[in-house]
CSV table of C-alpha atoms in Angstrom, one decimal:
chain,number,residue,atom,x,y,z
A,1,UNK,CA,20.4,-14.0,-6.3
A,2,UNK,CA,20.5,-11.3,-9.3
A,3,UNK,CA,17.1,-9.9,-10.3
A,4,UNK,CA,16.4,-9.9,-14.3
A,5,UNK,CA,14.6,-7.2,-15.7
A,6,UNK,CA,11.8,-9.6,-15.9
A,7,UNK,CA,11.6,-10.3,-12.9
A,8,UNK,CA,11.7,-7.0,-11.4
A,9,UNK,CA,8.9,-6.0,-13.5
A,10,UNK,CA,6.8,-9.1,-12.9
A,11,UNK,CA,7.2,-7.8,-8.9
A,12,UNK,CA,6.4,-4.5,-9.9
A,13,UNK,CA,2.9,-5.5,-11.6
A,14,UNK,CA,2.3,-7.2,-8.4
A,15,UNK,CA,2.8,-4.5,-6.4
A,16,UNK,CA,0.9,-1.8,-8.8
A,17,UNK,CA,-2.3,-4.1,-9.0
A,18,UNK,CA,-3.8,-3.5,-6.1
A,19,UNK,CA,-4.1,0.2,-6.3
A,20,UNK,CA,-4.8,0.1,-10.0
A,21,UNK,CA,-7.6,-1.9,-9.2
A,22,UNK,CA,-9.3,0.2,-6.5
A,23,UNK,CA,-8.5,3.9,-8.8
A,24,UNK,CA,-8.8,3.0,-12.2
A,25,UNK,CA,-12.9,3.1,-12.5
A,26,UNK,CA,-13.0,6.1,-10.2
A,27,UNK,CA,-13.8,8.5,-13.5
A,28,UNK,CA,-16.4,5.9,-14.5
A,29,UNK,CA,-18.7,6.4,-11.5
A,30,UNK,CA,-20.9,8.7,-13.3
A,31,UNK,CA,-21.9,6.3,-16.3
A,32,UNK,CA,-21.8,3.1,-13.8
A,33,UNK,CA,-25.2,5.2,-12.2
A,34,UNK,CA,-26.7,5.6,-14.9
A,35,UNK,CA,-25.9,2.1,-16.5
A,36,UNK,CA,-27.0,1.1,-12.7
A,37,UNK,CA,-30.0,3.2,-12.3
A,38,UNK,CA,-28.7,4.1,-8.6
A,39,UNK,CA,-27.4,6.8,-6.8
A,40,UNK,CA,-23.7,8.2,-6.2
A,41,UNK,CA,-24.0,6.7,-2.5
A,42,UNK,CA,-24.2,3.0,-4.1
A,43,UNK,CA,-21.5,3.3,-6.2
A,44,UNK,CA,-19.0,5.0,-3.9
A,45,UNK,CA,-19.9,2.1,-2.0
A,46,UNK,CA,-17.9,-0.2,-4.2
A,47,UNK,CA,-15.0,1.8,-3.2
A,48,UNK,CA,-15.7,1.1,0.8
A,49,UNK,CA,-16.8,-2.5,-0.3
A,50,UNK,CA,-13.4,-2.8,-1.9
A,51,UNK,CA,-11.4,-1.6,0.7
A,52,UNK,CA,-12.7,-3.3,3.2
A,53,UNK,CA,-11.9,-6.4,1.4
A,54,UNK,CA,-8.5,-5.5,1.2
A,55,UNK,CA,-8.3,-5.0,5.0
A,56,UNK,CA,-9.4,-8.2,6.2
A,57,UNK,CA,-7.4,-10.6,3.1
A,58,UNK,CA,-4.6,-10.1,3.2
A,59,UNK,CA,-3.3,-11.7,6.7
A,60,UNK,CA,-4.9,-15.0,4.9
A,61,UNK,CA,-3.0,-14.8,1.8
A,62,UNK,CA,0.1,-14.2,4.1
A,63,UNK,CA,-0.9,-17.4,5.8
A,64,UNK,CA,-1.5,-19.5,3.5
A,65,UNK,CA,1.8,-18.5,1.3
A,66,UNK,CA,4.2,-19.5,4.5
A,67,UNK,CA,2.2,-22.7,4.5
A,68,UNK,CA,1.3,-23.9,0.7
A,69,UNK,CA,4.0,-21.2,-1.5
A,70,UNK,CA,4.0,-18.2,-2.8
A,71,UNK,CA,3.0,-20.1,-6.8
A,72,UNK,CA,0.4,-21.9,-6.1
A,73,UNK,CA,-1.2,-19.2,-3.4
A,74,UNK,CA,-0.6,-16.3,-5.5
A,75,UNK,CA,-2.0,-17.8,-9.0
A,76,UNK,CA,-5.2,-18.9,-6.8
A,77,UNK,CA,-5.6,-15.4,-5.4
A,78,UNK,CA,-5.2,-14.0,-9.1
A,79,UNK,CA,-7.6,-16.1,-10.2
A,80,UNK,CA,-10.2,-15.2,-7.9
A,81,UNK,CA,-9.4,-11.9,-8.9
A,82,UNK,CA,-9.8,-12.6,-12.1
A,83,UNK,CA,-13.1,-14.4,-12.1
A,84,UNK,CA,-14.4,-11.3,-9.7
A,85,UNK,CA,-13.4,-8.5,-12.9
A,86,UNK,CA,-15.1,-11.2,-15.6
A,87,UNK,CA,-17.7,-10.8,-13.1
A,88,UNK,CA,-17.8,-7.1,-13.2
A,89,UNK,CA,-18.1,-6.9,-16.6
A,90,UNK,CA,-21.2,-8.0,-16.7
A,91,UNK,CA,-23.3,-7.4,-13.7
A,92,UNK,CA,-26.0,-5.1,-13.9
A,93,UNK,CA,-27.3,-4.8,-10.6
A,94,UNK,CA,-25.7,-3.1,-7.5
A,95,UNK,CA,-25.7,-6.1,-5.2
A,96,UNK,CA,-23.9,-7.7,-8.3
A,97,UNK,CA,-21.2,-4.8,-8.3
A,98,UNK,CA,-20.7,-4.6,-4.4
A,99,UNK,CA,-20.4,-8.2,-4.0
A,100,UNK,CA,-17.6,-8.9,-6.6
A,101,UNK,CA,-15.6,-5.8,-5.9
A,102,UNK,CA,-15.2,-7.3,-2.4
A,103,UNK,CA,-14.1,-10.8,-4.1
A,104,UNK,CA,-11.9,-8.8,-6.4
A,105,UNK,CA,-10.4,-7.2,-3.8
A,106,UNK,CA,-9.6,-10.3,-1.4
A,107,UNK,CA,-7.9,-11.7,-4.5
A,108,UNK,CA,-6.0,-8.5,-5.6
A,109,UNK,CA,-4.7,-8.9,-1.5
A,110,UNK,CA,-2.7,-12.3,-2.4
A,111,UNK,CA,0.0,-10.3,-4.9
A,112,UNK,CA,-0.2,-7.1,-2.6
A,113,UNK,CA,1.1,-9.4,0.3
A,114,UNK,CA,3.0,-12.2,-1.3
A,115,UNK,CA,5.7,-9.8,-3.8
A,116,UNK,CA,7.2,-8.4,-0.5
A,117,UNK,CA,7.4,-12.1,0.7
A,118,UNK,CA,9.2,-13.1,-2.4
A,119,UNK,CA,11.7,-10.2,-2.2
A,120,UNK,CA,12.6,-11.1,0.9
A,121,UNK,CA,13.0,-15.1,0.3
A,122,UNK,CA,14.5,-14.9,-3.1
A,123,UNK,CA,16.5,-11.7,-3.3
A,124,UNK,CA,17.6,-10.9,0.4
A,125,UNK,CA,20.6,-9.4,-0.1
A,126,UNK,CA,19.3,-7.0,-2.7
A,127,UNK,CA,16.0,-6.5,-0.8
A,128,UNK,CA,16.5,-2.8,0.3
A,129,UNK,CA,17.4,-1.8,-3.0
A,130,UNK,CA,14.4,-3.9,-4.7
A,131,UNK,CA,12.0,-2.2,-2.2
A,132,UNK,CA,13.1,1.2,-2.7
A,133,UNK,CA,12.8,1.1,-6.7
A,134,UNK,CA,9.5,-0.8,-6.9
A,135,UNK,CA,7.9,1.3,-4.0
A,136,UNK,CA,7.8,4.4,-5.8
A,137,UNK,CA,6.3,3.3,-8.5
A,138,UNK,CA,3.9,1.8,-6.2
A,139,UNK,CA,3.0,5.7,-5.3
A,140,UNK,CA,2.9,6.4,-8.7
A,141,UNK,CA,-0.2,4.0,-10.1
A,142,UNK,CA,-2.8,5.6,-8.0
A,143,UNK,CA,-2.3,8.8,-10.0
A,144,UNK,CA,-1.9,6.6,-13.5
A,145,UNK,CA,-4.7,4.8,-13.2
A,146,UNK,CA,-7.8,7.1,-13.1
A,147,UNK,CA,-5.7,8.5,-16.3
A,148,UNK,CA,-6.0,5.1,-18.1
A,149,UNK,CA,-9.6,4.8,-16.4
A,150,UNK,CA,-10.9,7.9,-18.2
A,151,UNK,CA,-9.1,6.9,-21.6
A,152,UNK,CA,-11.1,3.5,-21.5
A,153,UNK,CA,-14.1,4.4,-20.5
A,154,UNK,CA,-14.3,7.2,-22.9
A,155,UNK,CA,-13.4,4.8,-26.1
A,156,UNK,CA,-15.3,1.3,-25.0
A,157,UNK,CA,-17.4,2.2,-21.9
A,158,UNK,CA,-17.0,2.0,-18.3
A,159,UNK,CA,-17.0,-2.2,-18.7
A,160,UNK,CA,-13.9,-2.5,-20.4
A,161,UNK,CA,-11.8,-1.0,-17.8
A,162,UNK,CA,-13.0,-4.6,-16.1
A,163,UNK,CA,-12.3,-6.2,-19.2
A,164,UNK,CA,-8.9,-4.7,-19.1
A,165,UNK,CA,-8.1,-6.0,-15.4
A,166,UNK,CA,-9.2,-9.3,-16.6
A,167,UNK,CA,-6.6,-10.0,-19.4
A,168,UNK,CA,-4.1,-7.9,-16.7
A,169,UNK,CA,-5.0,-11.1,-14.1
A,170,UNK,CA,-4.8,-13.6,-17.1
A,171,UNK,CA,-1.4,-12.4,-17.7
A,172,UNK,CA,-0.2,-12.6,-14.1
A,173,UNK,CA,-1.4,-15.5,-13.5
A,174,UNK,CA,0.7,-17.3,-16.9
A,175,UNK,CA,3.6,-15.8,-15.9
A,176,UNK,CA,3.1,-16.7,-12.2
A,177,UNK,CA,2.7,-20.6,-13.5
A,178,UNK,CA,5.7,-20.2,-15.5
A,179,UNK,CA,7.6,-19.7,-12.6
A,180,UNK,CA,8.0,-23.2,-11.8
A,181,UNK,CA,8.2,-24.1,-8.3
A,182,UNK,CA,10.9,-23.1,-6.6
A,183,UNK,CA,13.3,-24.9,-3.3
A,184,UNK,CA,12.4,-22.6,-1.3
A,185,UNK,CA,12.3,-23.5,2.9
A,186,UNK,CA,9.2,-22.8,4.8
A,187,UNK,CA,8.1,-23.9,8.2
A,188,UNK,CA,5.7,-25.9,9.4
A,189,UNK,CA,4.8,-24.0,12.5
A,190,UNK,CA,1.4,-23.1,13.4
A,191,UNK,CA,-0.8,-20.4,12.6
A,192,UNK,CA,-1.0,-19.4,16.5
A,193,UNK,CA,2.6,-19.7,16.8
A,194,UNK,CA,3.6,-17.4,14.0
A,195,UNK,CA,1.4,-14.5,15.0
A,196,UNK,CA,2.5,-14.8,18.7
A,197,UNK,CA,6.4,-14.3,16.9
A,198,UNK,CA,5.4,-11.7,15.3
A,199,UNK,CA,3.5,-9.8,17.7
A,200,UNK,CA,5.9,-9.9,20.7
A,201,UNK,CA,8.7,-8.8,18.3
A,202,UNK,CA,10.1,-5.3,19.5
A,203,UNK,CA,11.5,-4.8,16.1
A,204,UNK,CA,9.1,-6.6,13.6
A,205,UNK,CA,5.8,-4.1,15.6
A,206,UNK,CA,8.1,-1.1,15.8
A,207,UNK,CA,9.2,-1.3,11.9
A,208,UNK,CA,5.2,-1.5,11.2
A,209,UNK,CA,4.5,0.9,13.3
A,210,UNK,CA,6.3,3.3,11.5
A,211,UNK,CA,4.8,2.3,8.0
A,212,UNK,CA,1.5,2.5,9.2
A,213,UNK,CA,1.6,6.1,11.3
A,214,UNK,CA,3.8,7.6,8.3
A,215,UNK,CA,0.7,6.3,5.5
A,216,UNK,CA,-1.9,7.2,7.9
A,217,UNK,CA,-0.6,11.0,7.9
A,218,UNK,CA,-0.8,10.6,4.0
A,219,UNK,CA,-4.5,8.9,4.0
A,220,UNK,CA,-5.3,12.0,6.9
A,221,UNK,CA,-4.0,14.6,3.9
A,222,UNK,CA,-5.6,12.9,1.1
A,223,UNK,CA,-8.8,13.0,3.3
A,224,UNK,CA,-9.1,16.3,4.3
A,225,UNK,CA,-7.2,18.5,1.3
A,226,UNK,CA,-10.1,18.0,-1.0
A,227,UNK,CA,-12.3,19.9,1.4
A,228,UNK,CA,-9.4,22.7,2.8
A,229,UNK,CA,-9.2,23.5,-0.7
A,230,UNK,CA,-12.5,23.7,-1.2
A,231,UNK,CA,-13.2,25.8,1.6
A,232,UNK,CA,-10.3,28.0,0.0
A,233,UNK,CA,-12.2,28.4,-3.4
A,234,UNK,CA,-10.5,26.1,-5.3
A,235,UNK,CA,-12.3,24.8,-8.1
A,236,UNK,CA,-11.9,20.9,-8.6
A,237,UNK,CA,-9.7,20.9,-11.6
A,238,UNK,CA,-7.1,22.6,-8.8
A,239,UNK,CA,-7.9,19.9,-6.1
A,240,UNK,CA,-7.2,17.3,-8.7
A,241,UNK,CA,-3.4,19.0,-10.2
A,242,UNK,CA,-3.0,19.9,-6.1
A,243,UNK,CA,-1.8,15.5,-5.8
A,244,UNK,CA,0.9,15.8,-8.0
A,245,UNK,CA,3.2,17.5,-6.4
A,246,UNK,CA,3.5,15.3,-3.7
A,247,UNK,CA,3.5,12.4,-6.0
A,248,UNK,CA,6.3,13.8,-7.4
A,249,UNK,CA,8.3,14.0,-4.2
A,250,UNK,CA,7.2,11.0,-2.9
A,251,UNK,CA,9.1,9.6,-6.1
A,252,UNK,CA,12.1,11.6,-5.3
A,253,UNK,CA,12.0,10.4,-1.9
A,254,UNK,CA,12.7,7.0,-3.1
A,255,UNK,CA,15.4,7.6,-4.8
A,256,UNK,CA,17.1,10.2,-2.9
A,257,UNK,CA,16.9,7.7,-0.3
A,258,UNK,CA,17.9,4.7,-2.0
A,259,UNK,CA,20.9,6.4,-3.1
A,260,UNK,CA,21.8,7.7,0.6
A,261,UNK,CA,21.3,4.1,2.1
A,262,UNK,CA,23.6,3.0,0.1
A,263,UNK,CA,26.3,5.4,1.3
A,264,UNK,CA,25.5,5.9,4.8
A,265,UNK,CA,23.5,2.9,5.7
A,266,UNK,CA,19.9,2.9,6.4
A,267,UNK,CA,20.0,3.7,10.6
A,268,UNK,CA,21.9,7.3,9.8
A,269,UNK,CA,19.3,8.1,7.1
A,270,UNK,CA,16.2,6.5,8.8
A,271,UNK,CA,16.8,9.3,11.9
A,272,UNK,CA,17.4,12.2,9.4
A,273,UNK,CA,14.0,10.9,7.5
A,274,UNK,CA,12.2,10.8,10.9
A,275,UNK,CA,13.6,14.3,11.6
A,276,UNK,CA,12.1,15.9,8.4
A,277,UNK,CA,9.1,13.9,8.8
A,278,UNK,CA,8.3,15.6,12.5
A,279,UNK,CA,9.6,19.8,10.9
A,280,UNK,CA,7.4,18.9,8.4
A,281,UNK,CA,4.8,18.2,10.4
A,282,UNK,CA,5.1,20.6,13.1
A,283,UNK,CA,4.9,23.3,10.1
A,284,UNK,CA,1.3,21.9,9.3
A,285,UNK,CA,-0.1,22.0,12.5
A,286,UNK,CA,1.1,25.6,13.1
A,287,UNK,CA,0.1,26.7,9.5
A,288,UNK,CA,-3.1,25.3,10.1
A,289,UNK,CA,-4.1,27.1,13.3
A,290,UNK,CA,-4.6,30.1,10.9
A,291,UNK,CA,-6.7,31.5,8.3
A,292,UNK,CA,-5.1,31.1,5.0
A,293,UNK,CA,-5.4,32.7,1.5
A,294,UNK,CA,-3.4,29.7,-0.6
A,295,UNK,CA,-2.9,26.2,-0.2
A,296,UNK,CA,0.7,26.4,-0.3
A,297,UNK,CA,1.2,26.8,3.3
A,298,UNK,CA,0.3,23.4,4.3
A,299,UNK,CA,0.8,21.4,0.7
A,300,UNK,CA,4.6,22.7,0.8
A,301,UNK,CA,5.6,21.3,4.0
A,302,UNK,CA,3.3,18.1,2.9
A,303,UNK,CA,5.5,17.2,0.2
A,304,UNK,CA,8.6,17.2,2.7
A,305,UNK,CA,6.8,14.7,4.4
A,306,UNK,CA,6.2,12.8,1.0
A,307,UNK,CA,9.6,13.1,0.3
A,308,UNK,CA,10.6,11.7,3.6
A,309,UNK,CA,7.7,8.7,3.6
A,310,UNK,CA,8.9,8.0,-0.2
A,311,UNK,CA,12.5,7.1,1.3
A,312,UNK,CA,11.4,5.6,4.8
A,313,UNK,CA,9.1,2.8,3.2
A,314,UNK,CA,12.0,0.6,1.7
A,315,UNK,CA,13.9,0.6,4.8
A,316,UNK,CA,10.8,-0.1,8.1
A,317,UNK,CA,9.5,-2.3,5.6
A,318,UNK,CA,12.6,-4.4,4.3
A,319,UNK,CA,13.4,-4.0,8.4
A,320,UNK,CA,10.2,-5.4,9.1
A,321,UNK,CA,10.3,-8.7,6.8
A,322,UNK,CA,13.5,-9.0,7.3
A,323,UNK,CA,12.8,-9.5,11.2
A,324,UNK,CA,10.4,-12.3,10.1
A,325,UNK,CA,12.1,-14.4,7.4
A,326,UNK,CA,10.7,-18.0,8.6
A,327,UNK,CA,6.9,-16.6,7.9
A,328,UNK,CA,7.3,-13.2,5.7
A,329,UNK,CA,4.2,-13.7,3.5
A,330,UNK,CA,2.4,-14.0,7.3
A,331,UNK,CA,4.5,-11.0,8.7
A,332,UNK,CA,3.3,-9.0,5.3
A,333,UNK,CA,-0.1,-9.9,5.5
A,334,UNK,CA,-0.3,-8.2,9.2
A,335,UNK,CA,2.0,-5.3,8.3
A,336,UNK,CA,-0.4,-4.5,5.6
A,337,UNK,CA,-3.3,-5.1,7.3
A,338,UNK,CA,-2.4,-3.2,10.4
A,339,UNK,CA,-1.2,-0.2,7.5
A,340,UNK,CA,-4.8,-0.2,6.5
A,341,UNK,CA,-6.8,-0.1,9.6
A,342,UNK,CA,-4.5,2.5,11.1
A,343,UNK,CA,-4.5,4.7,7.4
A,344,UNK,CA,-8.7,4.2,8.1
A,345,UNK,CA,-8.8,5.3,11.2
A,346,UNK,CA,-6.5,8.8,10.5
A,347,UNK,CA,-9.4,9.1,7.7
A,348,UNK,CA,-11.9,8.4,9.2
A,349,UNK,CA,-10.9,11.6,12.2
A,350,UNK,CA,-10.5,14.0,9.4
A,351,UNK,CA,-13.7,13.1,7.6
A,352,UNK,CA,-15.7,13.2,10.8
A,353,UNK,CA,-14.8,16.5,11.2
A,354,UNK,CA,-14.8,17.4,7.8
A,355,UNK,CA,-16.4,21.1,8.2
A,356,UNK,CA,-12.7,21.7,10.3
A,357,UNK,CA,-10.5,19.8,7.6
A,358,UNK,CA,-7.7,22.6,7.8
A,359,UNK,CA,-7.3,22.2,11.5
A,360,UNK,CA,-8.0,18.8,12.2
A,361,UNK,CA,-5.5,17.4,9.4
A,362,UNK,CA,-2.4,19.1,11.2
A,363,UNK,CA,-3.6,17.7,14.5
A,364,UNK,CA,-4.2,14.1,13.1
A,365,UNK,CA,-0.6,14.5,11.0
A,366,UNK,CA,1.0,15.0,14.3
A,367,UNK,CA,-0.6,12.6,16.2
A,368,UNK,CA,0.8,10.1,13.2
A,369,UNK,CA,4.1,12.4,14.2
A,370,UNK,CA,3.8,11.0,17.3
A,371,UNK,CA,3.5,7.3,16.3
A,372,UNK,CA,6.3,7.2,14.3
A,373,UNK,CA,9.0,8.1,17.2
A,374,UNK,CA,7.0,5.7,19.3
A,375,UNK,CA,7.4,3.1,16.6
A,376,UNK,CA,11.3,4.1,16.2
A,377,UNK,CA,11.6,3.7,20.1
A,378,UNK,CA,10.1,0.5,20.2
A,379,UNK,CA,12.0,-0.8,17.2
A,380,UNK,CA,15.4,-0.2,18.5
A,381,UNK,CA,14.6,-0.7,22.2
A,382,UNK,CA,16.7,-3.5,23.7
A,383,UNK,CA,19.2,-3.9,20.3
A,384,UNK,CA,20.2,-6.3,18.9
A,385,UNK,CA,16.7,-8.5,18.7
A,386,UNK,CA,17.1,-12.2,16.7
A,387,UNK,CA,15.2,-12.2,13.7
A,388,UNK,CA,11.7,-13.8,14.0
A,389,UNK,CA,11.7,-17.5,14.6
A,390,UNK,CA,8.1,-18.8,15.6
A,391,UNK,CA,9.6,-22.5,16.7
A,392,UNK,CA,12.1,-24.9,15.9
A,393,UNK,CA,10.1,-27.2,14.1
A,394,UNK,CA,11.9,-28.9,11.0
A,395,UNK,CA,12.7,-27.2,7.7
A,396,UNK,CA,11.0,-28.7,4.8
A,397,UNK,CA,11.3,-28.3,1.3
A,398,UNK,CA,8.6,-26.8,-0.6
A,399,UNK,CA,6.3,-28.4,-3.1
């Protein structure tokens, strides 16, 4: 099936809302305490709140899409995120804010699940390529949206970047109802017996593993650059211009490697991506064993590793999903859940030990190092592996 224009970018605000929603009122904290009368802890709370939310959601949306559809499931989880930024936009007390960024963000979880699901049903044999344009992109909001966060906030107030997500939902959700409802097959297998497919399959865990140790050497980065370069004198208007250059590669990534897959195939260029990924790495750790005068040292060889996390996405995902086509909203839903725990948990070292960030961010990149060959080695252990099939229950129609 041929993708419109349309349609590509309908995916592409699905796949951007997610991390649009959790950046874009970052620059508002400030005037959100004093509107709030609180302190910066309750605030940046939100954030946690938020992201905790989108940990534990989005295996349910995945769920309930392989059982109900992707329309109906995806314009209820709009909705609900929809009614949570109406919400926002008027509380004025902190149990008000925490609580509805959490609903927000288990509704913004239904889109972040179900576009990959769609991809994968509706345009299979353009799904590498689909993946590989729209995940870049994807890289790219987190760096837009503060931008469009300031510009709000500064003409109408911190509220209407809530109003702004409100008519974003509003619009989703009309143009996910004016999808009509597609023949598309789905199973009707059980919950139990689709995450028991999923889990005991070599290639589906290995693919995932490799998505989640390559972003958790990205959240370990994110974490602990702010406080290297701090340490290094940097003032914060250098820490801030300091993520664009690995934005930038990360984008180039993509497309580099969408272009190479397409020539060579995506097995030749996943080992080559896995082989800069662990240089790149290796540099980091040994640059950051010793005292340093600049940044560069570790941000240059970090931006190979964008570069090579910016092409590997499209493929370990699309190989992923792929693996899984009887439940792929399901096999989405743990793939990103599993991302975000892992992501948390290569945070969560760096921050702990956040008085040794230059020296505990190249050990915790290479420990992700280390997951990723694991994950490869798992993945293509025992080939070839059937794709997913949970049972052999009957094929139905959906409604």
């Amino acid at each position: 099936m041929n993708i419109s224009k349309l349609q590509f970018f309908y995916l592409a605000c699905l796949s951007m809302l997610g991390f649009v929603a959790t950046d874009m009122y970052l620059p508002a904290f400030k005037a959100m305490q004093h509107d709030f009368a609180t302190g910066p802890e309750q605030i940046a709370l939100s954030l946690t709140v938020f992201l905790i939310g989108m940990a534990i959601g989005q295996l349910s949306w995945g769920l309930a899409s392989d059982k109900f559809g992707y329309r109906n499931t995806l314009a209820a989880g709009l909705s609900l995120f929809t009614l949570a930024s109406l919400g926002l936009t008027f509380s004025d007390q902190v149990w008000q804010l925490l609580t509805l960024r959490f609903i927000q963000a288990i509704g913004v979880c239904a889109p972040a699940v179900i576009w990959q699901a769609m991809v994968i049903k509706r345009h299979a044999n353009k799904s590498q390529q689909i993946f590989a344009t729209i995940m870049p992109l994807v890289a790219l909001s987190p760096a837009l949206a503060p931008q469009l966060g300031v510009a709000l906030s500064d003409l109408w107030g911190w509220r209407s970047i809530f109003i702004t997500l409100t008519i974003v939902g509003l619009v989703l959700i009309a143009a996910t109802m004016a999808q009509g409802s597609p023949k598309e097959k789905t199973k009707k297998s059980s919950i139990k017996a689709d995450i028991k497919a999923l889990i005991t399959s070599k290639t589906y865990l290995g693919n995932v593993a490799m998505f989640a140790t390559a972003s958790a050497a990205f959240f370990a980065y994110l974490t602990g650059m702010p406080e290297i370069m701090a340490q290094l004198g940097y003032d914060a208007k250098d820490i801030g211009l300091s993520f664009i250059p690995q934005t930038i590669a990360f984008m180039a990534g993509g497309y580099l490697g969408k272009k190479c897959v397409s020539k060579h195939g995506d097995e030749y260029i996943l080992r080559q991506i896995i082989g800069l990924f662990s240089l790149a790495a290796i540099v980091i750790l040994i640059a950051s064993q010793f005292h340093l005068s600049s940044i560069w040292p570790i941000l240059a060889p970090f931006c190979l590793i964008a570069v090579a996390n910016g092409a590997l996405y499209p493929i370990v995902v699309n190989r992923a999903l792929a693996s899984a086509k009887q439940s792929p909203a399901t096999a989405a839903g743990l793939q990103n859940s599993l991302q975000i725990c892992i992501s948390s948990l290569a945070s969560a070292l760096v921050a702990a030990m956040a008085s040794q960030a230059q020296a505990v961010t190249g050990v915790a990149i290479i420990i992700c190092m280390g997951g990723l060959w694991i994950g490869y080695w798992l993945a293509n252990r025992n080939q070839p592996e059937a794709t997913i099939d949970a049972s052999e229950t009957q094929i139905v129609t959906e409604k």
